[in-house]
Coordinates of C-alpha atoms in Angstrom, one line a residue:
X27 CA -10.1 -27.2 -46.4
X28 CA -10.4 -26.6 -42.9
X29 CA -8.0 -24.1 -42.4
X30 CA -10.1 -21.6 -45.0
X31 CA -12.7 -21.7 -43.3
X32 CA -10.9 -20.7 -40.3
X33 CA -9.4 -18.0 -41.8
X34 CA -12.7 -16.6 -43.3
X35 CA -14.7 -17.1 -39.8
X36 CA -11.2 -14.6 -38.4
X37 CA -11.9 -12.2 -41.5
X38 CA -15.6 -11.8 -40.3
X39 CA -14.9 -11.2 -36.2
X40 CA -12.3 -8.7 -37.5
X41 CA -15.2 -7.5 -39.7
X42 CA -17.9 -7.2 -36.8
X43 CA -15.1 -5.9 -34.3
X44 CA -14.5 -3.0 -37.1
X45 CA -17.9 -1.7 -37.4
X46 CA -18.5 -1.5 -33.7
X47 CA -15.5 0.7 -33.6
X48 CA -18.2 3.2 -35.3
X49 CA -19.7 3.7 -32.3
X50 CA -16.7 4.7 -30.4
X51 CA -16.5 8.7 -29.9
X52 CA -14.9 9.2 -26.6
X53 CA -12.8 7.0 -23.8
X54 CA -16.2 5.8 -21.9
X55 CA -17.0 4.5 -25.0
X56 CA -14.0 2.6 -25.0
X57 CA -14.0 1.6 -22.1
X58 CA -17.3 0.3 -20.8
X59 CA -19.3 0.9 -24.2
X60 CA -20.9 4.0 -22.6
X61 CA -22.7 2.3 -19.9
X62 CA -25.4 1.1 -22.6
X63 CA -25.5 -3.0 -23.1
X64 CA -28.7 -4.6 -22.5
X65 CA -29.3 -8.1 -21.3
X66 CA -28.6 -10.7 -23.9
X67 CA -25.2 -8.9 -24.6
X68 CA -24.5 -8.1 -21.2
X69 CA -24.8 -12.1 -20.0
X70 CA -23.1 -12.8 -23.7
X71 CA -20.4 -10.9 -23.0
X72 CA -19.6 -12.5 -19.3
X73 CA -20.1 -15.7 -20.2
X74 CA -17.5 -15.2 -23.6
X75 CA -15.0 -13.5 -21.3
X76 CA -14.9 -16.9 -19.0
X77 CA -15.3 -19.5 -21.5
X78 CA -11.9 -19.4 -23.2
X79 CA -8.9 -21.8 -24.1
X80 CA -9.1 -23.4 -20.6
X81 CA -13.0 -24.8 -20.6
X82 CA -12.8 -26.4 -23.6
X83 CA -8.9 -27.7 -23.7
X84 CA -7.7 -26.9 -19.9
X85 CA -10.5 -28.4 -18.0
X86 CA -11.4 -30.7 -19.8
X87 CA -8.0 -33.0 -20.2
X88 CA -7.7 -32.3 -16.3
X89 CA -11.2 -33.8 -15.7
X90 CA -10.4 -37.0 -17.6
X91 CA -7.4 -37.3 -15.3
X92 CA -8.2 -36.1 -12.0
X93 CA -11.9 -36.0 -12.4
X94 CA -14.3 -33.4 -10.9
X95 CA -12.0 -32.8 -8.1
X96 CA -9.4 -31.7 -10.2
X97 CA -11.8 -29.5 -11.8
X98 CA -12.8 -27.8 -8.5
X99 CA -11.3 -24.0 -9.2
X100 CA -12.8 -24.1 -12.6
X101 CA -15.6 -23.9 -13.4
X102 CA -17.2 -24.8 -10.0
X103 CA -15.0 -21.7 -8.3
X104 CA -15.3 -19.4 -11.7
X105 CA -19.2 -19.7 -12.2
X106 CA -19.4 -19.0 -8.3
X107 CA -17.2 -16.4 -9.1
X108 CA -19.6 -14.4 -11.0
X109 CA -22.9 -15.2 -9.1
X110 CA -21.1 -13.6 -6.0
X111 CA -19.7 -10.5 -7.9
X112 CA -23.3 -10.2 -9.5
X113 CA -25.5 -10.3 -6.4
X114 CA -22.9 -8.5 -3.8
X115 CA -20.4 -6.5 -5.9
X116 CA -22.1 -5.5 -9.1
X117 CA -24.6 -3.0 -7.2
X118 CA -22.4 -1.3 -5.3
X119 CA -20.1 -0.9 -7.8
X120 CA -22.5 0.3 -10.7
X121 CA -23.3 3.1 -8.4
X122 CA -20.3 4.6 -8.1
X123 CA -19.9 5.3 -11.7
X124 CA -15.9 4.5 -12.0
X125 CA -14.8 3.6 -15.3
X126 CA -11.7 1.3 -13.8
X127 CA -11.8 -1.0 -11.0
X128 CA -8.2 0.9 -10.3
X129 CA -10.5 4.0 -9.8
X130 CA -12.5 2.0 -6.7
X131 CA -9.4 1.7 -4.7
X132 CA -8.8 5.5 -5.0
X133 CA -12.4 6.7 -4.1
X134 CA -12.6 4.2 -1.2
X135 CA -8.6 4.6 0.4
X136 CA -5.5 6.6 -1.5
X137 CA -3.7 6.6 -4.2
X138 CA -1.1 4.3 -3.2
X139 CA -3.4 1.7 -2.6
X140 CA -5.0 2.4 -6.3
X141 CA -1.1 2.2 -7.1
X142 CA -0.2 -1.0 -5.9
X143 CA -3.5 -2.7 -6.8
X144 CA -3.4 -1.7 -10.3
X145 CA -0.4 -3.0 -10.9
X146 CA -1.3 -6.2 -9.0
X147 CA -4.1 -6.9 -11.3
X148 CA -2.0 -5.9 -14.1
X149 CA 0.6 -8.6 -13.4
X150 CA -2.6 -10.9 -12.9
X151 CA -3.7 -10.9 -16.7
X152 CA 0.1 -11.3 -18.3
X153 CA -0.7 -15.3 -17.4
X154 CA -4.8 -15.3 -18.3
X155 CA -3.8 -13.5 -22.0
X156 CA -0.7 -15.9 -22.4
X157 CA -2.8 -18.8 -21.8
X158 CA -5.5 -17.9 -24.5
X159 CA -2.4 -17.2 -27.1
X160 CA -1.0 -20.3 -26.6
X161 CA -4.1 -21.7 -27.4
X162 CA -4.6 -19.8 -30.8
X163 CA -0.9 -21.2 -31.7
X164 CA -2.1 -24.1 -30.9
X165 CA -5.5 -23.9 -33.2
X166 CA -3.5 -22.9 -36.0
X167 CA -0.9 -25.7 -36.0
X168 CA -4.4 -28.2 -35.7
X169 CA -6.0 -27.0 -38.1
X170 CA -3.3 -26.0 -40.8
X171 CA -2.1 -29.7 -40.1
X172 CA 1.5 -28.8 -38.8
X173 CA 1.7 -25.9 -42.2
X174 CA 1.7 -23.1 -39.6
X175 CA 4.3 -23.5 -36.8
X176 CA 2.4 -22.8 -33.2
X177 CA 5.3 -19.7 -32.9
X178 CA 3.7 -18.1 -36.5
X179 CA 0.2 -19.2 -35.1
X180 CA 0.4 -17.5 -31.6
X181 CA 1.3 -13.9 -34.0
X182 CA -1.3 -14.2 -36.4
X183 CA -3.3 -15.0 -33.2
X184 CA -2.9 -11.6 -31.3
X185 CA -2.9 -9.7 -34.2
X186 CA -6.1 -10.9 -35.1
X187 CA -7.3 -10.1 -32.2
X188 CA -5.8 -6.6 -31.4
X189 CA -6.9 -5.4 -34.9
X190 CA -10.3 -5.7 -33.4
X191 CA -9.8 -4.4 -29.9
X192 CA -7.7 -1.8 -30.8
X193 CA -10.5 0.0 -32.5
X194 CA -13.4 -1.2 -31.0
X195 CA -12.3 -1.2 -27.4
X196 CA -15.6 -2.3 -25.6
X197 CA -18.0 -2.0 -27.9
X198 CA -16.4 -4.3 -30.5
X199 CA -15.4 -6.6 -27.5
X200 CA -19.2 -6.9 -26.7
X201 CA -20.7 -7.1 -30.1
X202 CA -18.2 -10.3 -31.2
X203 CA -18.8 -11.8 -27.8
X204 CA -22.7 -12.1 -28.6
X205 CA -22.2 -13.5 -32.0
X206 CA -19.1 -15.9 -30.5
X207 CA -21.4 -17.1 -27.6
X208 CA -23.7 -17.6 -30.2
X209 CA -21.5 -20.1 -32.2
X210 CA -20.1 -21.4 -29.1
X211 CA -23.4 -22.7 -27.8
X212 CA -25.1 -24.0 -30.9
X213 CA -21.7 -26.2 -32.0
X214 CA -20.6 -27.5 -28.4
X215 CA -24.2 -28.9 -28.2
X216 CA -24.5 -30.5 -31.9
X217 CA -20.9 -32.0 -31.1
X218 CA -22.3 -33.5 -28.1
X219 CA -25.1 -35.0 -29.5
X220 CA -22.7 -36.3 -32.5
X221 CA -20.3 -37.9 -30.0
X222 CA -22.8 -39.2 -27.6
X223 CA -23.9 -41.1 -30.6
X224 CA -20.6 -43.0 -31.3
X225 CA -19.6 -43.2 -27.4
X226 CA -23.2 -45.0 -26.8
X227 CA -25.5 -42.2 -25.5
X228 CA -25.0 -40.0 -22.7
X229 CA -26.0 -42.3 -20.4
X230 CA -23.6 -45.0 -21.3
X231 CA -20.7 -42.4 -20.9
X232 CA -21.5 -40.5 -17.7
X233 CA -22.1 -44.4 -15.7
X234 CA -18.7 -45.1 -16.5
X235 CA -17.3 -42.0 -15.5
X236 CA -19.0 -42.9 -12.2
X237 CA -17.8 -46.4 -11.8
X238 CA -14.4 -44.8 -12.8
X239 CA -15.1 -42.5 -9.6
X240 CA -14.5 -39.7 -11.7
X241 CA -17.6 -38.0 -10.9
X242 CA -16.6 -37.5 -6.9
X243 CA -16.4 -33.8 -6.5
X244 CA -15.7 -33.5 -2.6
X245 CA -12.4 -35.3 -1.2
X246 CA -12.7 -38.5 0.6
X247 CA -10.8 -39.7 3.7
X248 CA -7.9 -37.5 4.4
X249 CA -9.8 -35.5 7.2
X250 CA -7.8 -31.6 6.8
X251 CA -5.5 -33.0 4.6
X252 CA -7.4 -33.2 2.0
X253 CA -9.8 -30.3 2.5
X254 CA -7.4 -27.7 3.0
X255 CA -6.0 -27.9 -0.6
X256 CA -9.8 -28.5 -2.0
X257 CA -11.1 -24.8 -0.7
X258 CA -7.9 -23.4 -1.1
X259 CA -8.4 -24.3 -5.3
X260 CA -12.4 -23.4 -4.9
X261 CA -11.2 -19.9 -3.2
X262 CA -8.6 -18.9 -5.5
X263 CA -10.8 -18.7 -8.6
X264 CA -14.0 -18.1 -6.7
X265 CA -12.6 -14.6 -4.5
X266 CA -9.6 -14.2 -6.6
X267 CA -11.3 -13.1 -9.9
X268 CA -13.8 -10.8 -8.5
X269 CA -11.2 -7.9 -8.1
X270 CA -10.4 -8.3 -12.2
X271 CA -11.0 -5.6 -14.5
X272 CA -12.6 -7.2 -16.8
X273 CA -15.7 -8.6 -14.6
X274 CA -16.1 -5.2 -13.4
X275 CA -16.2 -3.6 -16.8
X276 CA -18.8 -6.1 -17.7
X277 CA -20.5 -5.3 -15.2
X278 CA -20.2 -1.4 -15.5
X279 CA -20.8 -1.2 -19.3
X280 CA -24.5 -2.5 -18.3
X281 CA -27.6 -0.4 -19.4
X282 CA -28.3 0.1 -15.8
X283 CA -27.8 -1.6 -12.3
X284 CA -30.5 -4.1 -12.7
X285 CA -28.8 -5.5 -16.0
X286 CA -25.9 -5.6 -14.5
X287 CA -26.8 -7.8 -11.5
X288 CA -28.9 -10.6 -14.2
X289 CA -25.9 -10.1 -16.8
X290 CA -23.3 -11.5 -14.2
X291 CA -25.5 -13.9 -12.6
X292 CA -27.0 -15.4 -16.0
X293 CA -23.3 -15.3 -17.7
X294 CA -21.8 -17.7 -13.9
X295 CA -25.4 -20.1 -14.7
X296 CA -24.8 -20.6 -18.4
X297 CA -21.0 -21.0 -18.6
X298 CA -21.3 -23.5 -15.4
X299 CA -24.0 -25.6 -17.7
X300 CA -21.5 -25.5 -20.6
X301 CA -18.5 -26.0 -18.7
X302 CA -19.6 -29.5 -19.0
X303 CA -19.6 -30.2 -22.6
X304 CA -16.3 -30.0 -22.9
X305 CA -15.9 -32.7 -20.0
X306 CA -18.4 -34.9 -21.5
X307 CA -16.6 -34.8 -24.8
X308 CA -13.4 -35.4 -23.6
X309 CA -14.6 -38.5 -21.5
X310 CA -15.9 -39.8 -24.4
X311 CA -12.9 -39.7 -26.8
X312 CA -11.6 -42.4 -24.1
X313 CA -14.7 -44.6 -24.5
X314 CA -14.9 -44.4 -28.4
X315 CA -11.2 -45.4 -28.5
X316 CA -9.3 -45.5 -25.3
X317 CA -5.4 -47.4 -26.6
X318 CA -5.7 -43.8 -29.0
X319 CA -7.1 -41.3 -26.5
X320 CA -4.9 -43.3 -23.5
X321 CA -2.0 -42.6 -25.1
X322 CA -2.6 -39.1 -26.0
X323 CA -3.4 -38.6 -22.4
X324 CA -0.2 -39.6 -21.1
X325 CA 2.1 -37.6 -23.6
X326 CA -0.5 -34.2 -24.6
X327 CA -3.5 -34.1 -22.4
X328 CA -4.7 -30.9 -24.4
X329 CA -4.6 -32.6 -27.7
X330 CA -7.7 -34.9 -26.8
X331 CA -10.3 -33.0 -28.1
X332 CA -9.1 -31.3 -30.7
X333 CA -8.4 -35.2 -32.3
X334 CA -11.6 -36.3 -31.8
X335 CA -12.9 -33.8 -33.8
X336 CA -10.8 -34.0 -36.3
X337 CA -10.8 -37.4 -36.3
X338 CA -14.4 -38.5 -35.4
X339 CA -16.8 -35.9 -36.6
X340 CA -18.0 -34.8 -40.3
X341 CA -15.9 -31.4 -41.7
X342 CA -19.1 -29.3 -41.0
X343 CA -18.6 -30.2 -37.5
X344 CA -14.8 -29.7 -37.2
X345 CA -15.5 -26.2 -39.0
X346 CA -17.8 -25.6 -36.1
X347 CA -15.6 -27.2 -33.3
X348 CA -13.0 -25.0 -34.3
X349 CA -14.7 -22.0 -34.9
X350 CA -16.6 -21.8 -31.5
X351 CA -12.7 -22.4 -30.2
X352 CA -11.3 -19.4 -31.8
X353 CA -14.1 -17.8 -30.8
X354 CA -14.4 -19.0 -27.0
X355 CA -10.0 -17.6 -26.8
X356 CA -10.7 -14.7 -29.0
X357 CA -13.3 -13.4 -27.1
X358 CA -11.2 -13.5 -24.1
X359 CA -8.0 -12.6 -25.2
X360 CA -9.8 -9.2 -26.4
X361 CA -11.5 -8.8 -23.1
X362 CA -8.0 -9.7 -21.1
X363 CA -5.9 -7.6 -23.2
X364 CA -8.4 -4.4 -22.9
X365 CA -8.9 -4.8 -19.3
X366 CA -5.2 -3.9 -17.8
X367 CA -4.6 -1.4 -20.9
X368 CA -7.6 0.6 -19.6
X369 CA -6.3 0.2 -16.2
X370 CA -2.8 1.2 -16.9
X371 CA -4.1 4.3 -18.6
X372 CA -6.1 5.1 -16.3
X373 CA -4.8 4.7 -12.5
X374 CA -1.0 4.9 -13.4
X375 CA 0.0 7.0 -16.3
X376 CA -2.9 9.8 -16.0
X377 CA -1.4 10.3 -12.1
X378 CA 2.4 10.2 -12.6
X379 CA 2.4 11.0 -16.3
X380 CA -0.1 12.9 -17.7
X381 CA -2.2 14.5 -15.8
X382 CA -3.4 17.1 -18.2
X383 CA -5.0 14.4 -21.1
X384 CA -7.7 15.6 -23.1
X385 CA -10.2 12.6 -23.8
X386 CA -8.8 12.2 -26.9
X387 CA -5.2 12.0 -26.3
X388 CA -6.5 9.7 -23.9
X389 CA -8.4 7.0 -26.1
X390 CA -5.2 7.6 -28.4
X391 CA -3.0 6.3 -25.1
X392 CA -5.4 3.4 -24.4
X393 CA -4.5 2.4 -27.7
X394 CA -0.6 2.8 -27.9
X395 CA -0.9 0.9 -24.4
X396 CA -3.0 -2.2 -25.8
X397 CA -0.4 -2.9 -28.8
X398 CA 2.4 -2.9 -26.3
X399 CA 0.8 -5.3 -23.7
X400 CA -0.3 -7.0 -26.7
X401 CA 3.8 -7.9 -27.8
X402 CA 4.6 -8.7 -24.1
X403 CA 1.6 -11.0 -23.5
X404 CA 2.9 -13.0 -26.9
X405 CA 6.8 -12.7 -26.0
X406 CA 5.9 -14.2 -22.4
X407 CA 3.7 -17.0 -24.2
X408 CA 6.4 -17.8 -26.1
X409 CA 8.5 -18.6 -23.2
X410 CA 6.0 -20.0 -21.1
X411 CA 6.3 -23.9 -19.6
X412 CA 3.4 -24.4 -17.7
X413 CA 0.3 -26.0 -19.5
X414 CA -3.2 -23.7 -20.3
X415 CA -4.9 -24.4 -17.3
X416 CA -2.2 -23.9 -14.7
X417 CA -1.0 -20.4 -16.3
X418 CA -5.2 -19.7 -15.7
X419 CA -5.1 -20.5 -12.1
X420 CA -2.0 -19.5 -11.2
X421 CA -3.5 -15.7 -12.6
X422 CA -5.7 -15.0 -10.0
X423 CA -3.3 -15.9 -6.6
X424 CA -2.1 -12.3 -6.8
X425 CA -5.6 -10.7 -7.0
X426 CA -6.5 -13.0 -4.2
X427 CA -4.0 -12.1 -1.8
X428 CA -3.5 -8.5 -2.7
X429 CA -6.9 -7.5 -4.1
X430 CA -10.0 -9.1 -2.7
X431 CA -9.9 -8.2 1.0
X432 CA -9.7 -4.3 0.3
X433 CA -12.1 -4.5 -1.9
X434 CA -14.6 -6.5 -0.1
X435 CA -14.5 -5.0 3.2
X436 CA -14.2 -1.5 1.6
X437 CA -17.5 -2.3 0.2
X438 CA -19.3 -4.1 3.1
X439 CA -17.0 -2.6 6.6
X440 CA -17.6 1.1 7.3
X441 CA -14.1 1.0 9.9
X442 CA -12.1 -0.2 6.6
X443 CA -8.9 2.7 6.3
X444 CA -6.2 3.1 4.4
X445 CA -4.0 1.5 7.1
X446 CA -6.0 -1.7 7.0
X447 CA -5.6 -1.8 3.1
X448 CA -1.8 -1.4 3.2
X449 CA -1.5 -3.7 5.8
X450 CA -4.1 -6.1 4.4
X451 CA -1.8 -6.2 1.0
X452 CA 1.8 -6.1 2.3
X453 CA 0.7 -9.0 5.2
X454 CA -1.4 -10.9 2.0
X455 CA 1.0 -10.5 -0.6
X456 CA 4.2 -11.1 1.7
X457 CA 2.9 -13.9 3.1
X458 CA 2.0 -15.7 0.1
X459 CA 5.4 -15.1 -1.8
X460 CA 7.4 -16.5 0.9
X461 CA 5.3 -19.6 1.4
X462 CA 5.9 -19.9 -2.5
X463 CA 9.5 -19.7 -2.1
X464 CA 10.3 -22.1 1.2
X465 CA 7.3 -24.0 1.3
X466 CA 5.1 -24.3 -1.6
X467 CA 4.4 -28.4 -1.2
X468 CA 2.8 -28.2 2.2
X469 CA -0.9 -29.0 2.4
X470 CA -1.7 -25.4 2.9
X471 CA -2.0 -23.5 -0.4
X472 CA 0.3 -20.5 0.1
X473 CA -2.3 -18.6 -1.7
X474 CA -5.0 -19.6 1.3
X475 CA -2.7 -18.6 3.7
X476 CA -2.2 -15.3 2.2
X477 CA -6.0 -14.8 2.4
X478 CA -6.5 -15.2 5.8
X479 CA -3.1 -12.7 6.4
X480 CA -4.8 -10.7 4.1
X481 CA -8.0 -10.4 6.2
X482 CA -6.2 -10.4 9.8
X483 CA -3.7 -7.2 7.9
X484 CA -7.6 -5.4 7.4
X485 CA -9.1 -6.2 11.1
X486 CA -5.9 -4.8 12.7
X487 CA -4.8 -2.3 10.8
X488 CA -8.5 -0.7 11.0
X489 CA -8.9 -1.7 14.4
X490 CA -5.8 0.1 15.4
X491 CA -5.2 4.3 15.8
X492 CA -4.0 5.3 13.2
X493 CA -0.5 5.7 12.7
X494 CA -0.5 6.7 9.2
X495 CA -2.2 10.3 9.7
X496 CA -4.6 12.0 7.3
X497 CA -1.7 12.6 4.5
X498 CA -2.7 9.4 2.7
X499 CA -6.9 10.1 2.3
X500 CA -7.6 11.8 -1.2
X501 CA -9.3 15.1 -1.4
X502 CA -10.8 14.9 -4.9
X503 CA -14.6 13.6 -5.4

């Protein structure tokens, strides 16, 4: 029963995502929906993008084990995340009028640096986009009850979803996002007021979670220890995701710069607030039955909430469970899968490739490119070990390292050059790979380090004369 009503909530996104693509005449269109979203879809649209796989399966099996500290990076450093891109990134940027993040790096230093951080954040989505198709495998076995393998699911998954995105671009990207947040919000909360019920109100649940100590956010004891790993998790989702594509193109497909500042800052308040739900429900499949839920813990952490639904609620509410599900991964693995397509297009093949591309043959490209990243985001989710939430954090070390610092102080430091961007990437990137390699269990997170070469590779190389010469500025405006 379940599993047609699954199929016929996929028929209708497709449906939606199809009739936006009416609206699409020209690459801007594409890309950032011709700089026309208003509010409600503009704050719909961020908060879809973050709440994915991860919130409602990642987090919330690691906050049942580690608690909130284990939840730190997400969604304590990913709601921060988009309050600081909205209130210190999204005016500036909305200004320029760029249609890729790619294209910032090129106005602001050269086109190597435009080089090497477009493919930077390229690399950064292959693990963000994997993640959310592992999770649509995953939905499919659930709900078909084994009848669909998770290999035949994770397919059916991305080609549900590229369908959609393929023709839509933006516009059918934002559109589905309104009517998934939608769905999203209005199930999560009658699930958690249908669970509450059977776990003994939410007051019953959240004093256990305290006397379980569950509830301690900040680490205890431990003096540096201890707090050097905590901001390094807080930092990496916090800076690391505001030089990604797809915030920025949230952000840019805004009606104008006001919207665009409330859209971000709106989408980091609401997804913190139901970030939560996910926790709470979770938490609660231990105190309705914990021998079950224990057990399931220990061998498939992910599995908790998905058989509580199924195993606690009514079928109107599994129907809804798993719809807002598909919809919370959908709507980001469209969003994740556009983002370094555009970008790709754009920054790399337009430069080396071809530089004569008339809009259309352009849009066309976009589109070719998207079906391709498509099949290697599924063939490297297929031979992926690591669990949702980890393939999520680990995403954003790159963008960190390589991305954030140039971007930042290109933005807010008028001395900023090219040299300080090259050096700020090679000593930020460099750094944090060979920490990886020799010493990735010290109490330093290789990524923080790499930050703070990162920002040392900007002061000097800026600070210095300049040794690269004028060869590397770009002439174009």
């Amino acid at each position: 029963m379940l599993i047609w009503f699954v199929a016929f909530y996929m028929l209708v996104s497709v449906g939606i995502g199809l009739y936006a693509s009416s609206r699409v005449h020209n690459s801007r269109d594409f890309v950032v929906a011709g700089r026309n979203l208003p509010l409600p879809v503009v704050t719909a649209t961020v908060f879809a993008t973050w709440f994915g796989a991860e919130t409602v399966l990642g987090i919330s099996a690691t906050f049942v084990q580690e608690g909130l500290a284990g939840v730190v990076a997400d969604p304590f450093g990913a709601s921060l995340c988009l309050v600081i891109a909205g209130l210190f990134f999204a005016p500036l940027l909305y200004r320029m009028n760029l249609l890729t993040i790619g294209d910032y790096y090129r106005s602001r230093y050269n086109h190597a640096v435009e080089l090497i951080m477009s493919v930077c954040i390229m690399i950064s989505y292959l693990g963000w986009v994997s993640a959310q198709v592992v999770a649509l495998g995953l939905v499919f076995n659930i709900v078909s009850d084994g009848a669909i393998t998770q290999q035949i699911g994770m397919v059916i998954g991305i080609a549900v979803v590229l369908s959609y995105t393929i023709f839509g671009g933006m516009w059918s990207v934002a559109l589905l996002d309104f009517v998934q947040m939608t769905i999203i919000m209005a199930a999560l909360l009658l699930i958690g007021v249908l669970i509450s019920g059977d776990a003994g109100g939410v007051g019953h649940v959240v004093s256990l979670a305290q006397a379980e100590g569950k509830l301690q956010l900040f680490p205890t004891g431990g003096g540096m220890q201890a707090w050097i790993p905590f901001i390094g998790a807080a930092l990496t989702m916090m800076l690391g995701s505001i030089p990604q594509q797809d915030v920025f193109q949230r952000m840019t497909s805004a009606k104008d710069e006001k919207t665009a500042v409330r859209g971000a800052v709106g989408g980091g308040v609401l997804y913190f607030g139901f970030a939560f739900i996910p926790m709470f429900l979770a938490y609660s499949a231990l105190v309705i039955d914990p021998k079950v839920f224990g057990a399931l813990l220990e061998s498939d952490a992910q599995m908790v909430l998905p058989s509580l639904i199924l195993n606690h609620t009514p079928l109107f509410a599994q129907v809804l469970f798993f719809g807002a599900l598909l919809s919370a991964i959908m709507s980001t693995a469209s969003a994740t899968l556009l983002a370094p397509s555009v970008m790709f297009t754009e920054n790399i093949l337009k430069h080396y490739a071809l530089k004569h591309m008339s809009d259309q043959q352009m849009l066309r490209t976009m589109r070719i490119i998207l079906t391709t990243f498509g099949c290697m985001v599924l063939w490297f989710a297929m031979n992926s070990e690591s669990s949702i939430f980890h393939m999520v954090e680990n995403a954003y070390k790159v963008t960190l390292v390589g991305a954030f610092v140039p971007l930042a102080f290109g933005l807010y430091w008028k001395r900023a050059n090219n040299q300080g961007a090259l050096l700020s990437i090679a000593l930020g990137l460099g750094s944090w790979l060979l920490l990886e390699v020799l010493q990735p269990d010290t109490y330093w997170p290789p990524q923080l380090v790499g930050l703070l070469f990162s920002i040392s590779g900007m002061l000097l190389g800026s600070m210095l004369p300049n040794l690269i010469g004028k060869h590397g500025v770009s002439h174009h405006h």
